[in-house]
mmCIF file of C-alpha atoms in Angstrom:
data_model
loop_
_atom_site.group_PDB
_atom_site.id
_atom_site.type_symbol
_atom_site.label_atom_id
_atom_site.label_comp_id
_atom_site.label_asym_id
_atom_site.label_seq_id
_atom_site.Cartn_x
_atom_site.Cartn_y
_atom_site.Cartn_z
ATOM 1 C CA UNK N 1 0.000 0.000 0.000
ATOM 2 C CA UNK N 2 1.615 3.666 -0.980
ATOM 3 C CA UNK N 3 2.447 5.628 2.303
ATOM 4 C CA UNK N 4 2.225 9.257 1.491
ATOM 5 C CA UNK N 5 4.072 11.567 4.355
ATOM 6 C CA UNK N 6 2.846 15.153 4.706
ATOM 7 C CA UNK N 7 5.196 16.859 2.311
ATOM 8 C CA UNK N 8 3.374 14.187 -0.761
ATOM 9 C CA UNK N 9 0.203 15.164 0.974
ATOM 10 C CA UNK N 10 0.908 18.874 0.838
ATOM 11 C CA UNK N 11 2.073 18.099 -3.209
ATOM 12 C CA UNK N 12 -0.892 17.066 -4.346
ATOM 13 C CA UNK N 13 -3.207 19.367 -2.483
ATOM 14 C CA UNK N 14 -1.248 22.170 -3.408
ATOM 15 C CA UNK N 15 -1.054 20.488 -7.432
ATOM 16 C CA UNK N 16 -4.733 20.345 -7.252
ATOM 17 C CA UNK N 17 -5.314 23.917 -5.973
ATOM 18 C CA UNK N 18 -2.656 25.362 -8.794
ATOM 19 C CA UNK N 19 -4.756 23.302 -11.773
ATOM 20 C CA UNK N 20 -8.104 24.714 -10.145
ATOM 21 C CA UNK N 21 -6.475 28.279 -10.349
ATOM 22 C CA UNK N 22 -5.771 27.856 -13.458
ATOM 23 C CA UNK N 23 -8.642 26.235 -14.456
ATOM 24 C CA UNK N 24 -11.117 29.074 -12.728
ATOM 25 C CA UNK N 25 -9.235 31.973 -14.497
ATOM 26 C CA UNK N 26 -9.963 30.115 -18.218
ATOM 27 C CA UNK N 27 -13.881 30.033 -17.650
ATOM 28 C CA UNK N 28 -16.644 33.032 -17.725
ATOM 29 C CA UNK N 29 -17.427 34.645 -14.945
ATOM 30 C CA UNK N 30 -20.604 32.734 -14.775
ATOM 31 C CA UNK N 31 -19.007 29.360 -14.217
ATOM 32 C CA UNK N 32 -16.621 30.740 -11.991
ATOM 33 C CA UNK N 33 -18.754 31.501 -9.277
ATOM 34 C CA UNK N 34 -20.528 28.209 -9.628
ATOM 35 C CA UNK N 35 -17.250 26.631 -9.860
ATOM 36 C CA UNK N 36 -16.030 28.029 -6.872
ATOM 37 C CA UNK N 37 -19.287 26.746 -4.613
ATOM 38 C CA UNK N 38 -19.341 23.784 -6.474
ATOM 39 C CA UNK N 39 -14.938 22.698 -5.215
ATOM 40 C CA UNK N 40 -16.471 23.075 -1.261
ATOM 41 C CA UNK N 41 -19.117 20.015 -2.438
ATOM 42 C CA UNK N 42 -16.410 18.116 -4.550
ATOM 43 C CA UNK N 43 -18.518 16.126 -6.266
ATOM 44 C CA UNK N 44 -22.209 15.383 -7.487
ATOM 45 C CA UNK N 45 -24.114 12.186 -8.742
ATOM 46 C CA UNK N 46 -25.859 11.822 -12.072
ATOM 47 C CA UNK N 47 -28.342 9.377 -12.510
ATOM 48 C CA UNK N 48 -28.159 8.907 -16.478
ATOM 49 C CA UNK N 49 -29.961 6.372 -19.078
ATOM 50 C CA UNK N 50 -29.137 8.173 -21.673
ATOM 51 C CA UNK N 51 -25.711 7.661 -23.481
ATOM 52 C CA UNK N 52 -23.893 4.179 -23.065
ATOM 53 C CA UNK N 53 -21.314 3.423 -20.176
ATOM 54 C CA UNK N 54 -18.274 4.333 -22.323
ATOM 55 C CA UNK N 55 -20.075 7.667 -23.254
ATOM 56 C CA UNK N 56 -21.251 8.909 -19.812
ATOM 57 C CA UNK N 57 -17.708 7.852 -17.784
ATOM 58 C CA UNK N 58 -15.972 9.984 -21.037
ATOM 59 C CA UNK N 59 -18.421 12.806 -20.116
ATOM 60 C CA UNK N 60 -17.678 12.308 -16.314
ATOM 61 C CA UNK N 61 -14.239 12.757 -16.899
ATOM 62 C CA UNK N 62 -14.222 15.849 -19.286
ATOM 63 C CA UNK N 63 -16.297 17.536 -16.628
ATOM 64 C CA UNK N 64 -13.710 16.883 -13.890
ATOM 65 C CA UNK N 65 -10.914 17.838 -16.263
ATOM 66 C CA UNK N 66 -12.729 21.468 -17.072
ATOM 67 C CA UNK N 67 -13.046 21.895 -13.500
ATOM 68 C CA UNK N 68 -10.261 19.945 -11.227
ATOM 69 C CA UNK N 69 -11.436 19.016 -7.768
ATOM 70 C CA UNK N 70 -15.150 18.107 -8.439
ATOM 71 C CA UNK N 71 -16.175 14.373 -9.407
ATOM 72 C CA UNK N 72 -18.502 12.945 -11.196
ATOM 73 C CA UNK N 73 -20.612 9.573 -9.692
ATOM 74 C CA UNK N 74 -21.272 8.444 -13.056
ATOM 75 C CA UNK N 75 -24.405 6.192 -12.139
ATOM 76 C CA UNK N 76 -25.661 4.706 -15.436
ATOM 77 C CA UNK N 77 -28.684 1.851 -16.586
ATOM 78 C CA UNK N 78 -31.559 1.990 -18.941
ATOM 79 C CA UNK N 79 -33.325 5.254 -18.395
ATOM 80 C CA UNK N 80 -36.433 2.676 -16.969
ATOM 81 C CA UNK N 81 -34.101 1.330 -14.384
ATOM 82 C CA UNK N 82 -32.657 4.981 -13.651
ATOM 83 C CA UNK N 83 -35.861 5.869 -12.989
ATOM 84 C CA UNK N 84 -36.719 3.226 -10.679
ATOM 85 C CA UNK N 85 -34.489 4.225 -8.720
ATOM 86 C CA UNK N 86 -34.966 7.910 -8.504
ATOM 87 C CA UNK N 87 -38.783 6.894 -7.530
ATOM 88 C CA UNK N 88 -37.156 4.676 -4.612
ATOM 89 C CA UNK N 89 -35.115 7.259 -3.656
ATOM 90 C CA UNK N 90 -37.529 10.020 -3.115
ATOM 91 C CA UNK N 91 -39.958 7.577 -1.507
ATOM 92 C CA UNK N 92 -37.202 6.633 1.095
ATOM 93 C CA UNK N 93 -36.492 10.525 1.156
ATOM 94 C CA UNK N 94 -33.198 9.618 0.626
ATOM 95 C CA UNK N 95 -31.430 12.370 -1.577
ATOM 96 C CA UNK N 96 -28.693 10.386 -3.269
ATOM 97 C CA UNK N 97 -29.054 12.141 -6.884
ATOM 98 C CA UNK N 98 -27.850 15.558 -8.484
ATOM 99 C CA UNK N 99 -28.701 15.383 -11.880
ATOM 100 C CA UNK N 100 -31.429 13.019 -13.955
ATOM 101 C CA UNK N 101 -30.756 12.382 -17.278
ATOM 102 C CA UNK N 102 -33.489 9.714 -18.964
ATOM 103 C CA UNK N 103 -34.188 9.034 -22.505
ATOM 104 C CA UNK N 104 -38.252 9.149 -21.210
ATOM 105 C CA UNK N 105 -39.080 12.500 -21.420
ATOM 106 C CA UNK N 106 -42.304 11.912 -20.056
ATOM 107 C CA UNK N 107 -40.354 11.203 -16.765
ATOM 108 C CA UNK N 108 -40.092 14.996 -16.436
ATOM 109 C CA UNK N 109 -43.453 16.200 -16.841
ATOM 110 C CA UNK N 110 -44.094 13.543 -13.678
ATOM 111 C CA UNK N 111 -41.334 15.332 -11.858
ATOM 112 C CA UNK N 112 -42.111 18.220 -12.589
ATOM 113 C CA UNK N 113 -45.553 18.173 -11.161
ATOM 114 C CA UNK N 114 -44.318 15.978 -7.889
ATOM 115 C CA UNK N 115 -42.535 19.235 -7.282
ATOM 116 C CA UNK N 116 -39.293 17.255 -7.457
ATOM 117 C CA UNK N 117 -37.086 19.605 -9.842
ATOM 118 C CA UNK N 118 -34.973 22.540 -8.878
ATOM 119 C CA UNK N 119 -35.636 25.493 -10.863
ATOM 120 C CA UNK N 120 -32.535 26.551 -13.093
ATOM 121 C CA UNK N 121 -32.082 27.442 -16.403
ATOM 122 C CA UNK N 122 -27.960 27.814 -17.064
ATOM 123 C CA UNK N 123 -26.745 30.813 -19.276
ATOM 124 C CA UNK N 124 -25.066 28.369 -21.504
ATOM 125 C CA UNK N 125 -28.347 26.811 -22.851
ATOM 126 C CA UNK N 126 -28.914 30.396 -24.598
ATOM 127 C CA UNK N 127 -26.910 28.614 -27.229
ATOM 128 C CA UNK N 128 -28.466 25.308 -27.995
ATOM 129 C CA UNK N 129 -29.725 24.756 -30.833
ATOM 130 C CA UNK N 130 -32.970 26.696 -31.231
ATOM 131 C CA UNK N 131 -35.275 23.753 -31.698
ATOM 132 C CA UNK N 132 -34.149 22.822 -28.108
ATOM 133 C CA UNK N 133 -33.029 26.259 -26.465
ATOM 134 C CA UNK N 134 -36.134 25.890 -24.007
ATOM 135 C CA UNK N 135 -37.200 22.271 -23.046
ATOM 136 C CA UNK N 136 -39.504 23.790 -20.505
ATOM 137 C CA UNK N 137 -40.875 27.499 -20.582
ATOM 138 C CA UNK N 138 -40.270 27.086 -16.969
ATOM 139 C CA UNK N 139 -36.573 25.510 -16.804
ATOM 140 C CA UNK N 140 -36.834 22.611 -14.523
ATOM 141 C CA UNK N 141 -35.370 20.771 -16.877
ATOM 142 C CA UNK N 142 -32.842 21.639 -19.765
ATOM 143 C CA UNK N 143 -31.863 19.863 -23.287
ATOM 144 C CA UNK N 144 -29.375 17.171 -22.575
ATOM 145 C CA UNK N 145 -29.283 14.405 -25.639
ATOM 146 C CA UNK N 146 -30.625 14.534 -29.120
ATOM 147 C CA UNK N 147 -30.982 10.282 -30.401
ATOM 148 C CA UNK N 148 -31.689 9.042 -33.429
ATOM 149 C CA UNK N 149 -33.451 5.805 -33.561
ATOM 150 C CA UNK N 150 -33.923 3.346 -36.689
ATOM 151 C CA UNK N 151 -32.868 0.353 -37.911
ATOM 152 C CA UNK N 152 -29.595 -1.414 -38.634
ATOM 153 C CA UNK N 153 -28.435 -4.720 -40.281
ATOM 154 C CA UNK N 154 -25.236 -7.126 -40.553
ATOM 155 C CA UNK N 155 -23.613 -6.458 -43.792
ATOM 156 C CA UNK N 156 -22.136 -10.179 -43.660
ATOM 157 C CA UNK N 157 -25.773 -12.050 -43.832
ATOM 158 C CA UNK N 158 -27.894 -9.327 -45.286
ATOM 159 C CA UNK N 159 -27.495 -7.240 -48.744
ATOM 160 C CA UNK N 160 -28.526 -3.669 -48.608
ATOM 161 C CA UNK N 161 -30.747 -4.465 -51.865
ATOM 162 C CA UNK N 162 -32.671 -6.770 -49.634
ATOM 163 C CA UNK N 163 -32.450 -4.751 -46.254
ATOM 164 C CA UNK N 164 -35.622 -3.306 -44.996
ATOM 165 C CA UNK N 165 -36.635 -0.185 -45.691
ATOM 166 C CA UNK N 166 -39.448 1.054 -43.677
ATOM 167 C CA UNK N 167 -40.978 -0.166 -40.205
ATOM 168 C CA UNK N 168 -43.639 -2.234 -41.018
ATOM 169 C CA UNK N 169 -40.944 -4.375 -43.504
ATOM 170 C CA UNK N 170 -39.683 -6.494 -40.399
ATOM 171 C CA UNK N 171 -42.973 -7.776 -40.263
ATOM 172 C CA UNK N 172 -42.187 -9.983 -43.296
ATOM 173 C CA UNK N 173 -42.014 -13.529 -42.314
ATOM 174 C CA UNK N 174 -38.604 -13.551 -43.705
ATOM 175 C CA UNK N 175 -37.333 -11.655 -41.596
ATOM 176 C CA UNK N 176 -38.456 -14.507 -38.530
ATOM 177 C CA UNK N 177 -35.704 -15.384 -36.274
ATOM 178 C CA UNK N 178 -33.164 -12.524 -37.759
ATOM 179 C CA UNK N 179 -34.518 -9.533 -35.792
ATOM 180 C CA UNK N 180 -33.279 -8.163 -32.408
ATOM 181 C CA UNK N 181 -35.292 -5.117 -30.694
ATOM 182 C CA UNK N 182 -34.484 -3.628 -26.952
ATOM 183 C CA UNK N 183 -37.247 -3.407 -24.371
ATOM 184 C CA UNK N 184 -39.610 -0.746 -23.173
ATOM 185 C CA UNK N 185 -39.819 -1.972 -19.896
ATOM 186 C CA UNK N 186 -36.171 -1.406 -19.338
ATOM 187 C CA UNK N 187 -35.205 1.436 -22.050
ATOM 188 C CA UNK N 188 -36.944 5.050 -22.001
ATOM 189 C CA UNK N 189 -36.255 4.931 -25.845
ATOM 190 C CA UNK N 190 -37.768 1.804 -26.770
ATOM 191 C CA UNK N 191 -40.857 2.655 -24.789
ATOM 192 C CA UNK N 192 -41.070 5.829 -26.926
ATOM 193 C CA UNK N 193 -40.446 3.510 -29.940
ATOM 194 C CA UNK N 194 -43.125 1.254 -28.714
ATOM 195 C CA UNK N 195 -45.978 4.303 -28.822
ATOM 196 C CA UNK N 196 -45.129 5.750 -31.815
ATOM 197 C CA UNK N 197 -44.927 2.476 -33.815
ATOM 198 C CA UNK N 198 -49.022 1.848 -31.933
ATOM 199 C CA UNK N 199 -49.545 5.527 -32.743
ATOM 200 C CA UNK N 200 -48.486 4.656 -36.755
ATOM 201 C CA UNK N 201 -49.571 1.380 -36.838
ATOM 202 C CA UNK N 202 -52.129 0.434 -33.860
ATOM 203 C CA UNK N 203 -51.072 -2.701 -32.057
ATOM 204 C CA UNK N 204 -51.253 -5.434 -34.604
ATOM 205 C CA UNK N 205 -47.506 -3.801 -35.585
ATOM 206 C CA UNK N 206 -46.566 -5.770 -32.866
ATOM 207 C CA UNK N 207 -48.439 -8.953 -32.734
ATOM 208 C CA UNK N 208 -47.166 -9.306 -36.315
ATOM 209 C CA UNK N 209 -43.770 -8.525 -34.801
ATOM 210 C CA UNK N 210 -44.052 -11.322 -32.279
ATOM 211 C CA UNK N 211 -44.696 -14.175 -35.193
ATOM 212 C CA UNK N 212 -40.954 -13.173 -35.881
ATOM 213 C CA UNK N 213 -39.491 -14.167 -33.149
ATOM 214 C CA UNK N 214 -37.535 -10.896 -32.342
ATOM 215 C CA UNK N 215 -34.433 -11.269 -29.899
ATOM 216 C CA UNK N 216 -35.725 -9.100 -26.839
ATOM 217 C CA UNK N 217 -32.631 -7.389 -24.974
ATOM 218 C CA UNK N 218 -33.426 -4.753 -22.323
ATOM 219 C CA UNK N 219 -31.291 -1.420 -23.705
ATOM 220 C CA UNK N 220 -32.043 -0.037 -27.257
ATOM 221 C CA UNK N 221 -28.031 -1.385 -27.695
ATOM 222 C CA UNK N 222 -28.419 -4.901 -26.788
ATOM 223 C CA UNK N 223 -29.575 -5.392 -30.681
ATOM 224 C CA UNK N 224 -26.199 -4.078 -31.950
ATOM 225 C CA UNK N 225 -24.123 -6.101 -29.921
ATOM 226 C CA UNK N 226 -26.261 -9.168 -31.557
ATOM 227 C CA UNK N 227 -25.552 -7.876 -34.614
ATOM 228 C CA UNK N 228 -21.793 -7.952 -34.048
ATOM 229 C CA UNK N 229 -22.016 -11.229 -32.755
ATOM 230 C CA UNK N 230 -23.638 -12.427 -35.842
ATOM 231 C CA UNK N 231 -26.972 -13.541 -34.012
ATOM 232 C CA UNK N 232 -29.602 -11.817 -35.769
ATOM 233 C CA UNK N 233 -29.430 -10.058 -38.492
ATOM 234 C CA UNK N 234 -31.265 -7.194 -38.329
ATOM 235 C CA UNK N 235 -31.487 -4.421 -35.516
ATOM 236 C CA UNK N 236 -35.033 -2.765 -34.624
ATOM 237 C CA UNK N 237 -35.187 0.887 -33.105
ATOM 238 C CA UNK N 238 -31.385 1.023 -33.225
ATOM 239 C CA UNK N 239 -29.779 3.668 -31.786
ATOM 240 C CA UNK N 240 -27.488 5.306 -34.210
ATOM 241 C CA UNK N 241 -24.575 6.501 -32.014
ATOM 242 C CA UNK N 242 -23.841 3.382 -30.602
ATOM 243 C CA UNK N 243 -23.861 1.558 -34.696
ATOM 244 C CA UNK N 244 -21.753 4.304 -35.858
ATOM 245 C CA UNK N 245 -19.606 3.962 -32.993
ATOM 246 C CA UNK N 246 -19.758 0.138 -33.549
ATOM 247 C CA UNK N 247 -18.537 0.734 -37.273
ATOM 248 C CA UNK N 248 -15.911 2.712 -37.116
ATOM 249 C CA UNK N 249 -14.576 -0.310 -34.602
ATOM 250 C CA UNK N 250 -15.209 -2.280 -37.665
ATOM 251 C CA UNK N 251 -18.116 -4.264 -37.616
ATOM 252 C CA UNK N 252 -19.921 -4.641 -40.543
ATOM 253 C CA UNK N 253 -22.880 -3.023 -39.982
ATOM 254 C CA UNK N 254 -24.885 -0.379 -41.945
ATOM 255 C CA UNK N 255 -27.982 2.019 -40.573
ATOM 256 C CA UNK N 256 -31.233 1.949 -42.386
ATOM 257 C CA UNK N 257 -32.905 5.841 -42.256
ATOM 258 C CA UNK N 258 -36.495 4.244 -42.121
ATOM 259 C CA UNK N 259 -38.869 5.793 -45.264
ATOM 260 C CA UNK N 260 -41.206 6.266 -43.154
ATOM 261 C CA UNK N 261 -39.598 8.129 -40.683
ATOM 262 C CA UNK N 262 -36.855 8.526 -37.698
ATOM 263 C CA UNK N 263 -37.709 7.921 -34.071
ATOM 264 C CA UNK N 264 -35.815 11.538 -32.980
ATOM 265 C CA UNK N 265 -35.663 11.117 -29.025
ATOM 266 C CA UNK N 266 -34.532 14.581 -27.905
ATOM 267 C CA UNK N 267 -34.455 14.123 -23.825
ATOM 268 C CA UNK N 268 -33.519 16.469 -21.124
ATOM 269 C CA UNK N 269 -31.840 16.529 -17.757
ATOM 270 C CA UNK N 270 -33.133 18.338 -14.524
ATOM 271 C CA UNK N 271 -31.477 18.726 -10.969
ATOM 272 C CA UNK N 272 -33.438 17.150 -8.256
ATOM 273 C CA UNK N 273 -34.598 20.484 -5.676
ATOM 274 C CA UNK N 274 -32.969 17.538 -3.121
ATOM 275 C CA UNK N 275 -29.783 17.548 -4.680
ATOM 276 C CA UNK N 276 -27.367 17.250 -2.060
ATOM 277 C CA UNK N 277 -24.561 19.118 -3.920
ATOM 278 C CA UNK N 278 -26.536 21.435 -5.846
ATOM 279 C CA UNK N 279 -23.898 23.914 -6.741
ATOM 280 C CA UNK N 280 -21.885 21.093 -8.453
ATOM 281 C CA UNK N 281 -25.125 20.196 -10.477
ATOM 282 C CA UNK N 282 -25.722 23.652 -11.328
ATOM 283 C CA UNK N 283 -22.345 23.512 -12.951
ATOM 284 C CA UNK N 284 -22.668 20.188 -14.370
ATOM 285 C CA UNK N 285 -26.315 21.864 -16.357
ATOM 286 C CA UNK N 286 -23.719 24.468 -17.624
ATOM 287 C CA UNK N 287 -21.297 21.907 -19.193
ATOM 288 C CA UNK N 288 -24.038 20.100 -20.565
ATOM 289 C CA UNK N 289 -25.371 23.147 -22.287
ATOM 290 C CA UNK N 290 -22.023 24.396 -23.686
ATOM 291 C CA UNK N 291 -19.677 23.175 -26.314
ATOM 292 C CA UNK N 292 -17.495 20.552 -24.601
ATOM 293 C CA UNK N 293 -20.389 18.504 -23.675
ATOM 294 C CA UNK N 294 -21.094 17.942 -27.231
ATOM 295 C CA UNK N 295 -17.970 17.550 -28.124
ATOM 296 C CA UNK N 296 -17.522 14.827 -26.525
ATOM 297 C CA UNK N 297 -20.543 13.265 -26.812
ATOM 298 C CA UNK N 298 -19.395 13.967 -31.121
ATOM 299 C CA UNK N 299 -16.586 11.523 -30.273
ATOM 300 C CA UNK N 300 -19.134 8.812 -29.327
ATOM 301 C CA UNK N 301 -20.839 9.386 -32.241
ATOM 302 C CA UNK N 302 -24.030 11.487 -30.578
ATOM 303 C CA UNK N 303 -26.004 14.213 -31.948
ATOM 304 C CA UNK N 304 -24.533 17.801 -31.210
ATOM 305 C CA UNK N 305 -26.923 20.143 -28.739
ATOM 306 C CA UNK N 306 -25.490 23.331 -30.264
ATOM 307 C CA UNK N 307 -24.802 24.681 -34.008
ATOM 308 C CA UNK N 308 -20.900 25.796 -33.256
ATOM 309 C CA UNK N 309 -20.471 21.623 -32.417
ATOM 310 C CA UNK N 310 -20.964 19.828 -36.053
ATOM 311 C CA UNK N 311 -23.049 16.482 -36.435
ATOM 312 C CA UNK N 312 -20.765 13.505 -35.969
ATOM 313 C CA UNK N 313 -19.083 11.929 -38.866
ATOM 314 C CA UNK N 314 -21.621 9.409 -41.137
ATOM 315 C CA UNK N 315 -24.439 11.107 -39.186
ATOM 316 C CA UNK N 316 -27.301 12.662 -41.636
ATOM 317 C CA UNK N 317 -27.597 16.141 -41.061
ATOM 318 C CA UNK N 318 -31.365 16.254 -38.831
ATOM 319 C CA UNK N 319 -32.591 19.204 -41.219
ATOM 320 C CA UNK N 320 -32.054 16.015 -44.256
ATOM 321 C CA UNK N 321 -34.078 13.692 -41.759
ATOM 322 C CA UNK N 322 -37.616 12.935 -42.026
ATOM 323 C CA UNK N 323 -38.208 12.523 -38.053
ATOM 324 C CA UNK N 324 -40.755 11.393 -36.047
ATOM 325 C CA UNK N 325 -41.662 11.421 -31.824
ATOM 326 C CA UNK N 326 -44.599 11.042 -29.728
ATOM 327 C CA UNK N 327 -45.143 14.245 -27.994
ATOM 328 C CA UNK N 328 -44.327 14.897 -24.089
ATOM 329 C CA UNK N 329 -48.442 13.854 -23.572
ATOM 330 C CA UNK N 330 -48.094 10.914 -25.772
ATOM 331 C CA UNK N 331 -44.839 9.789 -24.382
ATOM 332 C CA UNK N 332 -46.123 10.637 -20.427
ATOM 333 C CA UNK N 333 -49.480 8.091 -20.803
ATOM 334 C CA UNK N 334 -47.983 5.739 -23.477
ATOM 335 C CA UNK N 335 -45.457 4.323 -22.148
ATOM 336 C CA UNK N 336 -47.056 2.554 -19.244
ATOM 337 C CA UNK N 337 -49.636 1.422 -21.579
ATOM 338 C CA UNK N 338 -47.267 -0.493 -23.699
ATOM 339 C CA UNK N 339 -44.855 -1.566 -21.236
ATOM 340 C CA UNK N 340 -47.076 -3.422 -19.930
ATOM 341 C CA UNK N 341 -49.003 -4.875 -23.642
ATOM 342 C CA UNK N 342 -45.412 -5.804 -24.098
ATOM 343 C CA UNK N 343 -45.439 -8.613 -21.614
ATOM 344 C CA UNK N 344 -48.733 -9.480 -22.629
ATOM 345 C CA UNK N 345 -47.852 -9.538 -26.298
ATOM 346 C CA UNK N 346 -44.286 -11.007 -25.997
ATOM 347 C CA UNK N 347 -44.158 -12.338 -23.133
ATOM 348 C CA UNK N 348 -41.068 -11.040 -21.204
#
């Protein structure tokens, strides 16, 4: 075990204090003073379902590297299971989380009303994108992840000539025993999938889906790593970060921009009024909202929040997108309803 005496002690105290010097002088004077209230708390938890592992601990790290001295808990699941636990938290009245980040938006509106959100709207969301500036007139909760959602197929077993095209294609019976799909039970996307598909289609979309024998994982990513693996061949509601991210790792693998439209899951984050280190959240909505969130995110393949961050690379442009969403109503009251048909349907 490495002793330290109280001149290595004093080192890397006084190290840490020099980077956070310098670190304070480089930012605006509105993330200084949260930056300063935010070193006495050292740290904050987010609660996220909304990027993949690799993603958020890359995020957690360029947040402590822009500001020295305050950690990120990088607590990540399915947006479902995030949620979960948020809901056991506050019914314990045990504040554990900072920030909430979920795929669901419809998780919000719930918040929202349960009075559980602290009120804060961060200067650096005045330059979002303008589709997403203002994710709630009232700012309890703030833009945090744009997702694209379609389909995606293994380039080794199935020719693009033959890939689907549209949703309602990997109802074919050919297509039985060569699909894999996440579930809405576990995965805030999915479940937003899941309405807008019974919204488009009514139900019997998925009864016909069931005949073919779909692969049911729990995240919307579970299909691509089935893909990889060469069990099924095609990938249903596929998230396209993690299949761009999974391509440029070389897997053969190719996204299908549905005819009939794009799931676009654009999901926000909010800081629980509970927070136990609120100042750090505060600061953590502010790097969310500026540019080196999204630049890293751009390295994982995500959508960009803000115009000065470009689209990642083999990403569609979203103005070149025909896109499609339940709205926050739909998504708030759907969701339920076909987690649970789901089981019913598919039985899992």
């Amino acid at each position: 075990m490495a002793r330290f005496g109280r001149r290595s002690v004093f080192a890397i105290g006084f190290g840490l204090t020099a980077a956070a010097r310098a670190a304070a002088d480089a930012l605006p004077d509105h993330e200084r003073a949260l930056y300063d209230a935010a070193q006495r708390e050292g740290e904050l938890t987010w609660y996220t379902g909304q990027f993949s592992a690799e993603t958020s601990e890359a995020v957690g790290r360029a947040f402590t590297e822009r500001y020295p001295g305050v950690r990120v808990n990088v607590t990540r699941s399915t947006s479902q299971v995030a949620y979960q636990r948020l809901s056991q938290d506050m019914r314990a009245r045990t504040a554990q989380c900072d920030i909430f980040a979920s795929t669901n938006y419809g998780h919000f509106s719930v918040l929202k009303r349960q009075e559980a959100l602290l009120r804060f709207r961060p200067r650096n969301a005045d330059g979002l994108l303008e589709s997403i500036r203002h994710a709630d007139p009232e700012d309890f909760y703030q833009a945090s992840y744009i997702g694209l959602y379609m389909m995606a197929f293994n380039t080794t077993r199935v020719n693009e000539a033959d890939a689907p095209k549209a949703w309602r294609d990997v109802l074919d019976p050919r297509w039985r025993d060569q699909l894999s799909v996440g579930h809405p039970g576990y995965s805030g996307a999915i479940g937003l999938w899941a309405v807008q598909m019974r919204k488009m289609f009514t139900w019997d979309y998925f009864t016909q889906l069931e005949r073919n024998r779909p692969m049911i994982g729990r995240s919307s990513q579970d299909p691509i790593t089935t893909l990889n693996a060469g069990e099924r061949a095609v990938a249903v509601a596929a998230p396209s970060a993690t299949t761009l991210l999974s391509i440029s790792r070389g897997n053969p693998l190719k996204l299908i921009y549905p005819t009939d439209g794009t799931l676009l899951v654009s999901a926000p984050a909010a800081i629980l009024h509970n927070a136990p280190h609120p100042n750090a959240a505060k600061l953590f909505q502010e790097f969310t909202t500026g540019p080196g969130y999204s630049q890293v995110a751009r390295r994982y393949f995500s959508q960009s929040l803000r115009p000065d961050v470009p689209p990642p690379e083999g990403s569609r442009p979203l103005a070149e997108v025909t896109l499609i969403a339940p709205t926050l109503a739909e998504a708030e009251t759907g969701v339920p309803e076909v987690r649970e048909r789901w089981r019913d349907t598919f039985g899992v």
